[in-house]
Amino acid sequence: MTDSLNRYRNDIDHVSELVQVLFRCEASLVRQLDRAITAAGFRTRNEWFRAQVRKALDDAERREALGILDKLTIEGITEEEIVSMVKAWRARKS
Amino acid sequence: MDTNVVVAALLKDGIVRSTLLRHPKTFACALESLAEIWEPRDEWNRRGLPKRDLTKMLRFLVRQTLAVETRRQPAEQVEALSRVVGDADDAPVAALAHGAKRLWTFNPRGFAGFSGATGVVLLSTGEVLRLLRAG
């Protein structure tokens, strides 16, 4: 019991703020959702929702980062040029 | 993976970048490599993107793409390996590769002595792709 209380306290301590999110949704959709998320291995709607939020945020981060990588691309640069570039950084450092 | 492979993922829209993106958290990278790349960012950031964008991109690489070794490699191991690798700055990469037994690099000559002394297999991009295909 003490262990589980400590774990709970630890979880709460590491969450800066909890908010409650309410949705309106057709009852039949929620029933379908419950079946689907149970089949997918989620124990609660809350657990599923958190996973979806994290996934959406990861997807957004990925899209944004890929856009930045596109802008960083140097056309035609070769592996040999990259090796020389790293050697030059080190030579300047030492 | 060697520092120059990470640089290729940043600067080259090619097979290295797409391989890392398609196989998230498969390839390990030394934290020292990222620090080394970050330092001269004005040189590779040729379009002058704001620091905020570079930080976002690195965060994505660390969180979602690369398996970044954040524990410090044991100092004595790094010290010992720095005597074997051609360039002492490669020692953290060598220490990481020592555990993985394989190293993806564009600079096999620089790691030839290290490979001979430790048995770590040096892989070109083509060899990495063949290994991935073989599963």
mmCIF file of C-alpha atoms in Angstrom:
data_model
loop_
_atom_site.group_PDB
_atom_site.id
_atom_site.type_symbol
_atom_site.label_atom_id
_atom_site.label_comp_id
_atom_site.label_asym_id
_atom_site.label_seq_id
_atom_site.Cartn_x
_atom_site.Cartn_y
_atom_site.Cartn_z
ATOM 1 C CA MET A 1 0.000 0.000 0.000
ATOM 2 C CA THR A 2 2.769 2.382 0.947
ATOM 3 C CA ASP A 3 4.515 1.605 -2.325
ATOM 4 C CA SER A 4 1.455 2.373 -4.413
ATOM 5 C CA LEU A 5 0.834 5.580 -2.460
ATOM 6 C CA ASN A 6 4.423 6.620 -3.031
ATOM 7 C CA ARG A 7 4.103 5.874 -6.744
ATOM 8 C CA TYR A 8 0.919 7.946 -6.886
ATOM 9 C CA ARG A 9 2.586 10.808 -5.029
ATOM 10 C CA ASN A 10 5.530 10.570 -7.389
ATOM 11 C CA ASP A 11 3.197 10.713 -10.425
ATOM 12 C CA ILE A 12 1.403 13.754 -9.055
ATOM 13 C CA ASP A 13 4.666 15.487 -8.136
ATOM 14 C CA HIS A 14 5.835 15.145 -11.717
ATOM 15 C CA VAL A 15 2.682 16.526 -13.289
ATOM 16 C CA SER A 16 2.736 20.287 -13.080
ATOM 17 C CA GLU A 17 -0.961 20.759 -13.636
ATOM 18 C CA LEU A 18 -3.852 18.477 -14.442
ATOM 19 C CA VAL A 19 -6.864 19.707 -16.377
ATOM 20 C CA GLN A 20 -10.117 17.981 -17.045
ATOM 21 C CA VAL A 21 -11.287 17.756 -20.649
ATOM 22 C CA LEU A 22 -14.964 17.228 -21.429
ATOM 23 C CA PHE A 23 -16.326 16.232 -24.819
ATOM 24 C CA ARG A 24 -19.817 15.864 -26.206
ATOM 25 C CA CYS A 25 -20.168 12.865 -28.431
ATOM 26 C CA GLU A 26 -22.891 10.504 -29.681
ATOM 27 C CA ALA A 27 -23.399 7.638 -27.233
ATOM 28 C CA SER A 28 -23.108 5.046 -29.995
ATOM 29 C CA LEU A 29 -19.714 6.447 -30.982
ATOM 30 C CA VAL A 30 -18.502 6.248 -27.394
ATOM 31 C CA ARG A 31 -19.663 2.623 -27.158
ATOM 32 C CA GLN A 32 -17.787 1.840 -30.372
ATOM 33 C CA LEU A 33 -14.759 3.709 -29.092
ATOM 34 C CA ASP A 34 -14.783 1.766 -25.829
ATOM 35 C CA ARG A 35 -14.781 -1.522 -27.714
ATOM 36 C CA ALA A 36 -12.026 -0.350 -30.049
ATOM 37 C CA ILE A 37 -9.701 1.007 -27.368
ATOM 38 C CA THR A 38 -10.171 -2.074 -25.173
ATOM 39 C CA ALA A 39 -9.251 -4.265 -28.149
ATOM 40 C CA ALA A 40 -6.206 -2.050 -28.706
ATOM 41 C CA GLY A 41 -5.044 -2.707 -25.125
ATOM 42 C CA PHE A 42 -5.985 0.566 -23.434
ATOM 43 C CA ARG A 43 -7.525 0.189 -19.987
ATOM 44 C CA THR A 44 -9.372 3.500 -19.867
ATOM 45 C CA ARG A 45 -10.524 6.314 -22.184
ATOM 46 C CA ASN A 46 -8.173 8.571 -20.293
ATOM 47 C CA GLU A 47 -5.199 6.331 -21.046
ATOM 48 C CA TRP A 48 -6.177 6.198 -24.738
ATOM 49 C CA PHE A 49 -6.706 9.950 -24.923
ATOM 50 C CA ARG A 50 -3.314 10.717 -23.390
ATOM 51 C CA ALA A 51 -1.644 8.356 -25.878
ATOM 52 C CA GLN A 52 -3.423 10.088 -28.773
ATOM 53 C CA VAL A 53 -2.388 13.522 -27.505
ATOM 54 C CA ARG A 54 1.240 12.424 -27.230
ATOM 55 C CA LYS A 55 1.119 10.919 -30.718
ATOM 56 C CA ALA A 56 -0.422 14.077 -32.190
ATOM 57 C CA LEU A 57 2.274 16.205 -30.536
ATOM 58 C CA ASP A 58 5.029 13.868 -31.768
ATOM 59 C CA ASP A 59 3.581 14.011 -35.303
ATOM 60 C CA ALA A 60 3.481 17.801 -35.182
ATOM 61 C CA GLU A 61 7.078 17.923 -33.904
ATOM 62 C CA ARG A 62 8.147 15.559 -36.676
ATOM 63 C CA ARG A 63 6.422 17.580 -39.425
ATOM 64 C CA GLU A 64 8.001 20.781 -38.205
ATOM 65 C CA ALA A 65 11.468 19.210 -37.861
ATOM 66 C CA LEU A 66 11.290 17.725 -41.369
ATOM 67 C CA GLY A 67 10.512 21.185 -42.724
ATOM 68 C CA ILE A 68 13.572 22.556 -40.930
ATOM 69 C CA LEU A 69 15.761 19.699 -42.200
ATOM 70 C CA ASP A 70 14.609 20.528 -45.738
ATOM 71 C CA LYS A 71 15.834 24.088 -45.255
ATOM 72 C CA LEU A 72 19.173 22.893 -43.849
ATOM 73 C CA THR A 73 19.857 20.676 -46.861
ATOM 74 C CA ILE A 74 22.973 21.567 -48.836
ATOM 75 C CA GLU A 75 22.502 20.396 -52.412
ATOM 76 C CA GLY A 76 25.209 18.121 -53.758
ATOM 77 C CA ILE A 77 27.305 17.835 -50.591
ATOM 78 C CA THR A 78 29.252 14.541 -50.541
ATOM 79 C CA GLU A 79 30.291 12.172 -47.747
ATOM 80 C CA GLU A 80 33.925 13.168 -48.330
ATOM 81 C CA GLU A 81 33.066 16.854 -47.963
ATOM 82 C CA ILE A 82 31.256 16.096 -44.712
ATOM 83 C CA VAL A 83 34.277 14.193 -43.343
ATOM 84 C CA SER A 84 36.511 17.160 -44.283
ATOM 85 C CA MET A 85 34.066 19.590 -42.675
ATOM 86 C CA VAL A 86 34.175 17.719 -39.339
ATOM 87 C CA LYS A 87 37.996 17.547 -39.538
ATOM 88 C CA ALA A 88 38.118 21.307 -40.121
ATOM 89 C CA TRP A 89 35.917 21.986 -37.060
ATOM 90 C CA ARG A 90 38.291 19.905 -34.947
ATOM 91 C CA ALA A 91 41.377 21.542 -36.377
ATOM 92 C CA ARG A 92 40.001 24.983 -35.509
ATOM 93 C CA LYS A 93 39.095 23.831 -32.003
ATOM 94 C CA SER A 94 42.562 22.527 -31.145
ATOM 95 C CA MET B 1 27.208 6.009 -35.562
ATOM 96 C CA ASP B 2 30.012 8.388 -36.320
ATOM 97 C CA THR B 3 29.635 12.179 -36.009
ATOM 98 C CA ASN B 4 29.923 12.606 -39.778
ATOM 99 C CA VAL B 5 26.883 10.342 -40.316
ATOM 100 C CA VAL B 6 24.799 12.597 -38.058
ATOM 101 C CA VAL B 7 26.037 15.619 -40.021
ATOM 102 C CA ALA B 8 24.959 13.889 -43.247
ATOM 103 C CA ALA B 9 21.475 13.360 -41.828
ATOM 104 C CA LEU B 10 21.274 17.086 -41.117
ATOM 105 C CA LEU B 11 22.663 18.415 -44.374
ATOM 106 C CA LYS B 12 21.949 15.854 -47.060
ATOM 107 C CA ASP B 13 18.504 14.911 -48.281
ATOM 108 C CA GLY B 14 19.477 11.355 -49.057
ATOM 109 C CA ILE B 15 19.701 7.773 -47.932
ATOM 110 C CA VAL B 16 21.274 8.517 -44.528
ATOM 111 C CA ARG B 17 18.502 10.875 -43.468
ATOM 112 C CA SER B 18 15.739 8.627 -44.765
ATOM 113 C CA THR B 19 17.282 5.540 -43.114
ATOM 114 C CA LEU B 20 17.412 7.240 -39.715
ATOM 115 C CA LEU B 21 13.857 8.518 -40.069
ATOM 116 C CA ARG B 22 12.564 5.104 -41.133
ATOM 117 C CA HIS B 23 14.306 3.323 -38.252
ATOM 118 C CA PRO B 24 13.765 5.532 -35.212
ATOM 119 C CA LYS B 25 15.877 4.806 -32.142
ATOM 120 C CA THR B 26 17.808 2.096 -33.991
ATOM 121 C CA PHE B 27 21.116 3.957 -34.292
ATOM 122 C CA ALA B 28 23.059 5.154 -31.270
ATOM 123 C CA CYS B 29 24.806 8.498 -31.255
ATOM 124 C CA ALA B 30 27.237 9.901 -28.675
ATOM 125 C CA LEU B 31 26.099 13.049 -26.898
ATOM 126 C CA GLU B 32 29.544 14.472 -27.641
ATOM 127 C CA SER B 33 28.780 14.208 -31.378
ATOM 128 C CA LEU B 34 25.733 16.449 -30.994
ATOM 129 C CA ALA B 35 27.741 18.956 -28.943
ATOM 130 C CA GLU B 36 30.441 18.950 -31.596
ATOM 131 C CA ILE B 37 27.877 19.573 -34.343
ATOM 132 C CA TRP B 38 26.056 22.288 -32.403
ATOM 133 C CA GLU B 39 29.175 24.373 -31.800
ATOM 134 C CA PRO B 40 29.876 25.424 -35.442
ATOM 135 C CA ARG B 41 26.184 25.712 -36.372
ATOM 136 C CA ASP B 42 26.729 29.031 -38.128
ATOM 137 C CA GLU B 43 28.802 27.149 -40.681
ATOM 138 C CA TRP B 44 26.251 24.473 -41.637
ATOM 139 C CA ASN B 45 23.171 26.629 -41.102
ATOM 140 C CA ARG B 46 23.743 28.308 -44.456
ATOM 141 C CA ARG B 47 20.276 29.835 -44.709
ATOM 142 C CA GLY B 48 20.628 31.431 -41.292
ATOM 143 C CA LEU B 49 17.616 29.723 -39.718
ATOM 144 C CA PRO B 50 16.863 31.045 -36.244
ATOM 145 C CA LYS B 51 18.385 29.193 -33.285
ATOM 146 C CA ARG B 52 14.847 28.328 -32.197
ATOM 147 C CA ASP B 53 14.386 26.206 -35.359
ATOM 148 C CA LEU B 54 17.725 24.454 -34.929
ATOM 149 C CA THR B 55 16.828 23.628 -31.341
ATOM 150 C CA LYS B 56 13.473 22.185 -32.440
ATOM 151 C CA MET B 57 15.143 20.062 -35.079
ATOM 152 C CA LEU B 58 17.747 18.724 -32.618
ATOM 153 C CA ARG B 59 15.069 18.051 -30.052
ATOM 154 C CA PHE B 60 13.197 15.993 -32.604
ATOM 155 C CA LEU B 61 16.331 14.013 -33.443
ATOM 156 C CA VAL B 62 17.057 13.338 -29.777
ATOM 157 C CA ARG B 63 13.470 12.557 -28.765
ATOM 158 C CA GLN B 64 12.255 10.617 -31.767
ATOM 159 C CA THR B 65 15.059 9.573 -34.084
ATOM 160 C CA LEU B 66 18.481 8.893 -32.587
ATOM 161 C CA ALA B 67 19.263 6.721 -29.590
ATOM 162 C CA VAL B 68 21.442 9.261 -27.810
ATOM 163 C CA GLU B 69 23.756 7.894 -25.159
ATOM 164 C CA THR B 70 23.490 10.454 -22.378
ATOM 165 C CA ARG B 71 25.550 8.582 -19.791
ATOM 166 C CA ARG B 72 29.158 9.676 -19.758
ATOM 167 C CA GLN B 73 31.461 7.036 -21.165
ATOM 168 C CA PRO B 74 33.929 5.847 -18.493
ATOM 169 C CA ALA B 75 36.893 8.249 -18.598
ATOM 170 C CA GLU B 76 39.487 5.478 -18.545
ATOM 171 C CA GLN B 77 37.788 3.758 -21.520
ATOM 172 C CA VAL B 78 37.686 7.001 -23.516
ATOM 173 C CA GLU B 79 41.308 7.649 -22.583
ATOM 174 C CA ALA B 80 42.377 4.158 -23.673
ATOM 175 C CA LEU B 81 40.429 4.388 -26.942
ATOM 176 C CA SER B 82 41.782 7.851 -27.744
ATOM 177 C CA ARG B 83 45.188 6.178 -28.082
ATOM 178 C CA VAL B 84 43.805 3.684 -30.621
ATOM 179 C CA VAL B 85 41.630 5.944 -32.799
ATOM 180 C CA GLY B 86 43.312 8.225 -35.291
ATOM 181 C CA ASP B 87 41.645 11.344 -33.880
ATOM 182 C CA ALA B 88 41.216 11.706 -30.099
ATOM 183 C CA ASP B 89 37.912 13.564 -30.719
ATOM 184 C CA ASP B 90 36.554 10.280 -32.063
ATOM 185 C CA ALA B 91 37.082 8.547 -28.707
ATOM 186 C CA PRO B 92 33.480 9.014 -27.421
ATOM 187 C CA VAL B 93 32.160 7.589 -30.718
ATOM 188 C CA ALA B 94 34.626 4.701 -30.425
ATOM 189 C CA ALA B 95 33.550 4.039 -26.816
ATOM 190 C CA LEU B 96 29.929 3.844 -27.950
ATOM 191 C CA ALA B 97 30.801 1.594 -30.890
ATOM 192 C CA HIS B 98 32.826 -0.642 -28.591
ATOM 193 C CA GLY B 99 29.614 -1.616 -26.817
ATOM 194 C CA ALA B 100 27.636 -2.013 -30.039
ATOM 195 C CA LYS B 101 30.429 -3.912 -31.847
ATOM 196 C CA ARG B 102 29.595 -2.016 -35.056
ATOM 197 C CA LEU B 103 30.215 1.491 -36.271
ATOM 198 C CA TRP B 104 28.556 3.309 -39.189
ATOM 199 C CA THR B 105 31.123 5.769 -40.519
ATOM 200 C CA PHE B 106 32.197 7.591 -43.699
ATOM 201 C CA ASN B 107 35.769 7.561 -42.450
ATOM 202 C CA PRO B 108 36.919 3.921 -42.174
ATOM 203 C CA ARG B 109 40.570 4.967 -42.438
ATOM 204 C CA GLY B 110 40.247 7.040 -39.265
ATOM 205 C CA PHE B 111 38.913 4.045 -37.330
ATOM 206 C CA ALA B 112 41.051 1.297 -38.922
ATOM 207 C CA GLY B 113 43.396 0.974 -35.908
ATOM 208 C CA PHE B 114 40.464 0.988 -33.491
ATOM 209 C CA SER B 115 38.665 -1.685 -35.519
ATOM 210 C CA GLY B 116 41.800 -3.841 -35.644
ATOM 211 C CA ALA B 117 42.403 -3.520 -31.911
ATOM 212 C CA THR B 118 38.819 -4.098 -30.754
ATOM 213 C CA GLY B 119 37.142 -6.164 -33.461
ATOM 214 C CA VAL B 120 34.461 -3.490 -33.961
ATOM 215 C CA VAL B 121 33.116 -3.848 -37.512
ATOM 216 C CA LEU B 122 33.130 -0.666 -39.590
ATOM 217 C CA LEU B 123 30.086 -0.244 -41.808
ATOM 218 C CA SER B 124 29.538 1.921 -44.861
ATOM 219 C CA THR B 125 26.058 3.241 -45.646
ATOM 220 C CA GLY B 126 25.588 0.426 -48.172
ATOM 221 C CA GLU B 127 26.481 -2.185 -45.558
ATOM 222 C CA VAL B 128 24.089 -0.634 -43.048
ATOM 223 C CA LEU B 129 21.302 -0.850 -45.628
ATOM 224 C CA ARG B 130 22.125 -4.493 -46.365
ATOM 225 C CA LEU B 131 22.017 -5.325 -42.645
ATOM 226 C CA LEU B 132 18.661 -3.590 -42.271
ATOM 227 C CA ARG B 133 17.247 -5.494 -45.263
ATOM 228 C CA ALA B 134 18.519 -8.771 -43.841
ATOM 229 C CA GLY B 135 16.676 -7.924 -40.598
#
